[in-house]
Coordinates of C-alpha atoms and ligand atoms in Angstrom, one line a residue:
M23 CA 34.9 6.3 8.7
A24 CA 31.5 7.8 9.4
S25 CA 30.2 10.1 6.6
T26 CA 29.8 13.7 7.5
Q27 CA 26.3 15.1 6.9
D28 CA 27.7 17.0 3.8
A29 CA 29.3 13.9 2.3
L30 CA 26.1 11.9 2.9
Y31 CA 23.9 14.5 1.2
R32 CA 26.2 14.7 -1.7
R33 CA 25.3 11.1 -2.4
I34 CA 21.6 11.8 -1.9
D35 CA 19.4 12.1 -5.0
L36 CA 17.8 15.4 -4.3
D37 CA 15.3 15.0 -7.2
L38 CA 13.7 12.1 -5.3
S39 CA 13.9 13.6 -1.8
W40 CA 10.8 15.7 -1.3
S41 CA 10.1 17.7 1.8
E42 CA 6.7 18.0 3.3
R43 CA 6.4 21.4 1.7
D44 CA 7.3 20.0 -1.8
L45 CA 4.9 17.2 -1.5
P46 CA 2.3 17.5 1.2
E47 CA 0.4 14.5 2.4
R48 CA -2.7 15.4 0.4
V49 CA -0.7 15.1 -2.8
R50 CA 1.2 12.0 -1.8
T51 CA -2.1 10.3 -1.1
K52 CA -4.0 11.6 -4.1
H53 CA -7.1 9.9 -5.5
V54 CA -7.3 6.1 -5.1
H55 CA -4.0 5.8 -3.3
R56 CA -5.9 6.7 -0.1
L57 CA -8.9 4.4 -0.5
H58 CA -7.8 2.5 2.6
P59 CA -4.8 2.9 5.0
Y60 CA -1.8 0.7 4.3
L61 CA 1.4 1.0 6.3
G62 CA 4.6 0.6 4.3
K63 CA 3.8 1.9 0.8
F64 CA 6.0 4.1 -1.3
I65 CA 4.7 7.3 -2.7
P66 CA 3.3 7.6 -6.3
Q67 CA 5.6 10.5 -7.2
L68 CA 8.6 8.2 -6.6
V69 CA 7.1 5.5 -8.9
E70 CA 6.3 8.2 -11.5
A71 CA 9.9 9.4 -11.5
L72 CA 11.4 5.9 -11.5
L73 CA 9.2 4.8 -14.4
E74 CA 10.2 7.9 -16.3
R75 CA 13.9 7.3 -15.6
H76 CA 14.2 3.6 -16.1
V77 CA 11.3 2.0 -18.0
P78 CA 10.5 2.7 -21.6
K79 CA 6.8 2.5 -22.4
G80 CA 5.2 -0.9 -22.1
R81 CA 4.4 -3.3 -19.3
V82 CA 5.5 -2.9 -15.7
L83 CA 5.6 -5.7 -13.1
D84 CA 5.6 -5.3 -9.3
P85 CA 5.9 -8.8 -7.6
F86 CA 5.5 -7.2 -4.1
A87 CA 2.7 -4.9 -5.1
G88 CA 1.1 -4.2 -1.7
S89 CA -1.5 -1.5 -1.9
G90 CA -0.9 -1.1 -5.6
T91 CA 1.1 2.2 -5.8
T92 CA 3.1 0.9 -8.9
L93 CA -0.1 -0.2 -10.7
V94 CA -2.1 2.9 -10.1
Q95 CA 0.8 5.1 -11.1
A96 CA 1.6 3.0 -14.1
L97 CA -2.0 3.4 -15.3
E98 CA -1.7 7.2 -14.8
S99 CA 1.6 7.3 -16.7
G100 CA 0.4 5.3 -19.7
Y101 CA 1.8 1.8 -19.0
D102 CA 0.1 -1.6 -18.6
A103 CA 0.9 -3.2 -15.3
C104 CA 0.8 -6.5 -13.3
G105 CA 1.0 -6.7 -9.6
A106 CA 1.2 -9.7 -7.3
D107 CA 0.8 -9.9 -3.5
V108 CA 0.5 -12.8 -1.1
A109 CA -2.0 -10.9 1.1
A110 CA -5.6 -11.3 0.0
F111 CA -6.7 -7.9 1.4
N112 CA -3.9 -6.1 -0.6
C113 CA -5.1 -7.8 -3.8
L114 CA -8.7 -6.7 -3.1
L115 CA -7.5 -3.2 -2.6
M116 CA -5.5 -3.2 -5.8
R117 CA -8.4 -4.6 -7.8
V118 CA -10.7 -1.9 -6.5
K119 CA -8.2 0.8 -7.2
T120 CA -7.4 -0.2 -10.8
R121 CA -10.7 -1.3 -12.1
E122 CA -12.6 0.9 -14.6
Y123 CA -16.1 1.9 -13.5
N124 CA -19.3 3.2 -14.9
P125 CA -19.5 6.1 -12.4
F126 CA -23.3 6.4 -12.5
V127 CA -23.8 2.7 -11.7
L128 CA -21.1 2.8 -9.0
E129 CA -22.6 5.9 -7.3
S130 CA -26.1 4.6 -7.3
E131 CA -25.0 1.2 -5.9
L132 CA -22.9 2.7 -3.1
R133 CA -25.6 5.1 -2.1
E134 CA -28.2 2.4 -2.1
A135 CA -26.0 0.1 0.1
L136 CA -25.4 3.0 2.5
A137 CA -29.1 3.7 2.8
R138 CA -29.7 0.0 3.5
L139 CA -26.9 -0.1 6.1
E140 CA -28.3 3.0 7.8
S141 CA -31.8 1.6 7.9
F142 CA -30.9 -1.5 10.0
D143 CA -33.0 -1.1 13.1
G144 CA -32.1 -2.1 16.6
V145 CA -28.7 -3.4 15.6
R146 CA -25.4 -1.8 16.6
P147 CA -23.6 -0.4 13.6
E148 CA -20.8 -2.9 13.8
G149 CA -23.4 -5.7 13.8
A150 CA -25.1 -4.1 10.8
V151 CA -21.7 -4.1 8.9
S152 CA -21.1 -7.8 9.6
R153 CA -24.7 -8.7 8.7
F154 CA -24.4 -6.7 5.4
V155 CA -21.1 -8.5 4.5
R156 CA -22.6 -11.9 5.4
D157 CA -26.0 -11.6 3.7
L158 CA -26.1 -8.8 1.2
V159 CA -22.8 -7.6 -0.2
D160 CA -22.7 -10.3 -3.0
E161 CA -25.9 -8.9 -4.5
Y162 CA -23.9 -5.8 -5.7
E163 CA -22.0 -5.6 -8.9
H164 CA -19.5 -3.4 -7.0
A165 CA -19.3 -5.7 -4.0
D166 CA -15.5 -5.3 -3.7
V167 CA -15.7 -1.5 -3.5
L168 CA -18.2 -2.0 -0.7
R169 CA -15.9 -4.4 1.0
V170 CA -13.1 -1.8 1.1
V171 CA -15.5 0.9 2.4
L172 CA -16.8 -1.4 5.1
A173 CA -13.3 -2.5 6.1
R174 CA -12.1 1.1 6.3
A175 CA -15.1 2.0 8.5
A176 CA -14.5 -1.1 10.7
R177 CA -10.9 0.0 11.1
S178 CA -11.8 3.5 12.2
A179 CA -14.4 2.3 14.6
R180 CA -11.9 0.2 16.7
R181 CA -11.5 1.3 20.3
T182 CA -7.9 2.4 20.0
T183 CA -5.7 5.6 20.1
H184 CA -5.2 7.5 16.9
F185 CA -1.5 7.0 17.0
D186 CA -1.8 3.2 17.3
L187 CA -4.3 2.7 14.5
D188 CA -1.8 0.6 12.5
F189 CA -1.2 -2.0 15.2
P190 CA -3.6 -1.4 18.2
R191 CA -2.5 -2.8 21.5
T192 CA -5.0 -2.7 24.4
P193 CA -8.5 -1.3 23.9
Q194 CA -8.7 2.4 24.7
R195 CA -12.0 3.2 26.4
S196 CA -11.4 6.8 27.9
P197 CA -10.0 10.1 26.6
Y198 CA -6.2 10.2 26.2
W199 CA -3.4 12.5 25.2
C200 CA -2.9 12.0 21.4
H201 CA 0.7 12.3 20.1
K202 CA -0.6 12.4 16.6
H203 CA -3.1 15.3 17.0
R204 CA -1.3 17.0 20.0
R205 CA -4.6 17.3 21.9
E206 CA -6.9 15.2 24.0
C207 CA -8.8 12.7 21.8
R208 CA -11.6 10.2 22.5
P209 CA -11.8 6.6 21.2
V210 CA -14.7 5.9 18.9
G211 CA -16.8 2.9 19.2
E212 CA -19.1 2.9 16.2
A213 CA -18.9 2.7 12.5
R214 CA -22.0 4.6 11.4
R215 CA -20.6 8.0 10.8
F216 CA -17.6 6.6 9.0
L217 CA -19.7 4.7 6.6
R218 CA -21.2 7.8 5.1
R219 CA -17.9 9.7 5.1
Y220 CA -16.0 6.9 3.5
T221 CA -18.6 6.1 0.9
L222 CA -18.6 9.7 -0.4
D223 CA -14.8 9.9 -0.1
T224 CA -14.4 6.6 -2.2
L225 CA -16.7 7.9 -4.9
A226 CA -14.8 11.2 -5.1
R227 CA -11.4 9.4 -5.3
V228 CA -12.5 6.9 -7.9
R229 CA -13.9 9.7 -10.0
E230 CA -10.7 11.7 -9.8
F231 CA -8.6 8.8 -10.9
A232 CA -10.9 8.0 -13.8
R233 CA -10.2 11.5 -15.1
L234 CA -6.4 11.1 -14.8
R235 CA -5.7 7.5 -16.0
A236 CA -4.4 7.1 -19.5
R237 CA -6.9 5.5 -21.9
G238 CA -6.5 1.9 -23.1
H239 CA -4.3 0.5 -20.4
E240 CA -5.0 -2.2 -17.9
A241 CA -3.7 -3.7 -14.7
V242 CA -3.7 -7.4 -13.8
V243 CA -3.7 -8.4 -10.1
L244 CA -2.4 -11.8 -9.0
H245 CA -2.9 -13.2 -5.6
G246 CA -0.2 -15.7 -4.5
D247 CA 3.4 -16.3 -3.5
A248 CA 5.6 -14.4 -6.0
R249 CA 8.2 -17.1 -5.7
E250 CA 5.9 -19.3 -7.7
L251 CA 3.4 -17.3 -9.7
D252 CA 3.4 -17.2 -13.4
F253 CA 3.2 -13.4 -14.1
G254 CA 2.2 -14.0 -17.7
G255 CA 4.0 -12.6 -20.8
R256 CA 7.0 -10.3 -21.0
F257 CA 7.6 -7.1 -19.1
D258 CA 9.6 -4.0 -19.9
G259 CA 10.6 -3.3 -16.3
V260 CA 10.0 -3.9 -12.6
V261 CA 9.4 -1.3 -10.0
T262 CA 9.0 -2.8 -6.5
S263 CA 9.6 -2.4 -2.8
P264 CA 10.0 -5.7 -1.1
P265 CA 9.1 -6.2 2.6
Y266 CA 12.0 -5.8 5.0
P267 CA 12.8 -8.3 7.8
G268 CA 11.0 -7.7 11.1
L269 CA 9.5 -4.3 10.1
I270 CA 5.8 -4.8 9.2
D271 CA 3.5 -7.8 9.3
Y272 CA 1.4 -7.2 6.2
H273 CA -1.4 -9.6 7.1
E274 CA -1.6 -8.4 10.7
Q275 CA -2.0 -4.7 9.9
H276 CA -5.4 -5.5 8.2
R277 CA -6.5 -8.2 10.7
Y278 CA -9.9 -6.5 11.2
A279 CA -10.5 -6.8 7.4
Y280 CA -9.6 -10.5 7.3
E281 CA -12.0 -11.1 10.1
L282 CA -14.8 -9.0 8.7
L283 CA -14.6 -10.1 5.1
G284 CA -13.5 -13.8 5.7
L285 CA -10.5 -13.5 3.5
E286 CA -7.9 -16.3 3.1
D287 CA -4.9 -15.8 5.3
C288 CA -1.6 -16.7 3.7
G289 CA 0.5 -15.3 6.5
P290 CA 3.0 -18.2 6.6
L291 CA 4.0 -17.4 3.0
E292 CA 4.7 -13.8 3.7
L293 CA 8.4 -12.9 3.5
G294 CA 10.1 -10.7 6.1
K295 CA 8.9 -12.2 9.4
G296 CA 11.5 -12.0 12.2
T297 CA 15.1 -11.1 12.4
S298 CA 16.8 -14.2 13.8
R299 CA 19.6 -15.7 11.8
A300 CA 17.4 -18.3 10.4
A301 CA 14.7 -15.7 9.6
L302 CA 17.2 -13.5 7.8
R303 CA 18.5 -16.5 5.8
A304 CA 14.9 -17.4 4.8
Y305 CA 14.4 -13.7 3.8
V306 CA 17.5 -13.6 1.6
E307 CA 16.5 -16.9 -0.2
G308 CA 12.9 -15.9 -0.4
V309 CA 13.4 -12.5 -2.0
A310 CA 16.1 -14.0 -4.3
A311 CA 13.6 -16.6 -5.4
V312 CA 11.0 -14.0 -6.2
L313 CA 13.5 -11.9 -8.3
A314 CA 14.7 -15.1 -10.1
N315 CA 11.1 -15.9 -10.9
V316 CA 10.6 -12.3 -12.1
R317 CA 13.7 -12.5 -14.4
G318 CA 12.1 -15.2 -16.4
S319 CA 9.3 -12.8 -17.3
L320 CA 11.4 -9.9 -18.4
R321 CA 12.4 -8.7 -21.9
R322 CA 16.1 -8.8 -22.5
G323 CA 17.9 -6.0 -20.7
A324 CA 14.7 -4.8 -18.8
P325 CA 15.5 -3.0 -15.6
V326 CA 14.6 -4.3 -12.1
V327 CA 14.2 -1.2 -9.9
I328 CA 14.1 -2.0 -6.2
V329 CA 13.4 0.6 -3.4
I330 CA 14.7 -0.6 -0.1
N331 CA 16.4 0.5 3.1
D332 CA 19.0 -2.2 3.2
R333 CA 20.7 -1.4 6.5
R334 CA 21.7 -5.1 6.9
E335 CA 23.3 -5.1 3.5
L336 CA 21.4 -8.2 2.4
Y337 CA 20.8 -7.1 -1.2
P338 CA 24.2 -7.7 -2.8
E339 CA 23.8 -11.4 -2.0
I340 CA 20.1 -11.4 -2.9
L341 CA 20.8 -9.9 -6.3
E342 CA 23.7 -12.4 -6.9
L343 CA 21.5 -15.4 -6.0
A344 CA 18.8 -14.1 -8.3
G345 CA 21.2 -13.8 -11.2
L346 CA 20.9 -10.0 -11.4
R347 CA 23.7 -7.5 -11.8
L348 CA 23.6 -4.2 -9.9
E349 CA 24.0 -1.3 -12.3
E350 CA 23.2 1.8 -10.3
R351 CA 22.4 2.6 -6.7
Y352 CA 21.2 5.9 -5.4
R353 CA 19.9 7.1 -2.1
R354 CA 16.9 9.3 -1.2
H355 CA 15.8 11.1 1.9
V356 CA 12.4 10.0 3.1
N357 CA 10.2 12.6 4.6
R358 CA 8.5 11.0 7.6
R359 CA 5.9 13.2 9.1
T360 CA 3.9 11.2 11.5
G361 CA 4.5 11.5 15.3
R362 CA 6.1 8.3 16.5
R363 CA 7.9 7.4 13.3
A364 CA 9.5 10.8 12.8
G365 CA 13.3 11.1 12.4
E366 CA 15.9 10.8 9.7
Y367 CA 15.3 8.0 7.3
F368 CA 16.9 7.1 4.0
E369 CA 16.2 4.5 1.4
D370 CA 18.1 3.2 -1.6
V371 CA 17.0 2.7 -5.1
L372 CA 18.8 -0.3 -6.7
V373 CA 18.8 -0.6 -10.5
A374 CA 19.7 -4.1 -11.6
R375 CA 19.5 -6.1 -14.8
Ligands
SAM419 C1 6.8 -3.0 1.2 S1 5.3 -3.8 0.8 C2 5.0 -3.2 -0.8 C3 4.2 -1.8 -0.8 C4 3.9 -1.3 -2.1 N1 5.1 -0.8 -2.8 C5 2.9 -0.1 -2.0 O1 3.3 1.0 -2.3 O2 1.8 -0.4 -1.6 C6 5.7 -5.4 0.5 C7 4.6 -6.4 0.1 O3 5.1 -7.6 -0.2 C8 4.1 -8.6 0.1 N2 4.7 -9.9 0.2 C9 5.4 -10.5 1.2 N3 5.8 -11.8 0.9 C10 5.3 -12.0 -0.4 C11 5.4 -13.1 -1.2 N4 6.0 -14.3 -0.9 N5 4.8 -13.0 -2.5 C12 4.2 -11.9 -2.8 N6 4.1 -10.8 -2.0 C13 4.6 -10.8 -0.8 C14 3.5 -8.1 1.4 O4 2.2 -8.6 1.6 C15 3.5 -6.6 1.2 O5 2.3 -6.1 0.7

């Protein structure tokens, strides 16, 4: 029998179901969480609440770490952390977010690089960015921070509509009606103005996180297939959100960055591609293999907290294959604000051991 709205809401964990007013975008994307767009991340306030509920102090592991929300939040809440991801760009982003910087050196390097980029004469800005990446970026101690700024500028400069920035289709060359901003917008075709804006924004975000992170904690980032990685040592808990079949291609969403930065593409190892029977089978076995691998790195009784919208009900089998026992399951309402993806959406939090 279908649940009535009331019955459904009775099962919803209201403490984890924030509205736009409770938690506006500015707060959800605080400090380094918004160094670069990433589609498919969970919000830091959710990680904060899950750590507080389920993981005693210590070391936290996220085998599908994505843009690093678990790592950043763990550092803010006083944990050590390790995050793994198969996508090289995600690992770059995580390293940049979690590293500790000398703010004076960082600022002078970024400003010097910006001045150099702006001084390239007779070259289109996109050409200047590629040339800088090819010939100069490695001269800088903070080359990775520069890479993230340059990728973000390259993304914004693509000729596309604002509402298709995540996965642009055909090039947009003329003004268009924008669903996201509810007005006529124009495509942009150059990176220059974004370089300055994103350099300053990055400096401000890194400075803000430096003020908030707990002292004496570190995050380790591992690039590779979480089915096979050695995570190193013992962990006190896992907080993770695995990919879901057929929803998001995590390499493809940052295609421009792979091209600009010449990063290794491990797309074939990414889990969650496709929804055919064979693809779903591969997904179940793949995620189970990751969780079984994770189990080997946990202290006895440590919780594995998984955030997922399991509408195909794959997780009972995944947990069983991984040798984990479901202990608790609760549901939260997800506030989805942006134009095309608006609508009711729920996700589950599974707590297994
Ligand atoms: C839902 S996202 C995680 C988002 C993350 N919670 C955040 O807030 O940014 C899932 C991630 O799993 C990664 N992934 C997919 N297959 C993987 C594999 N075999 N090993 C490690 N990571 C993988 C994807 O690249 C993607 O970044």
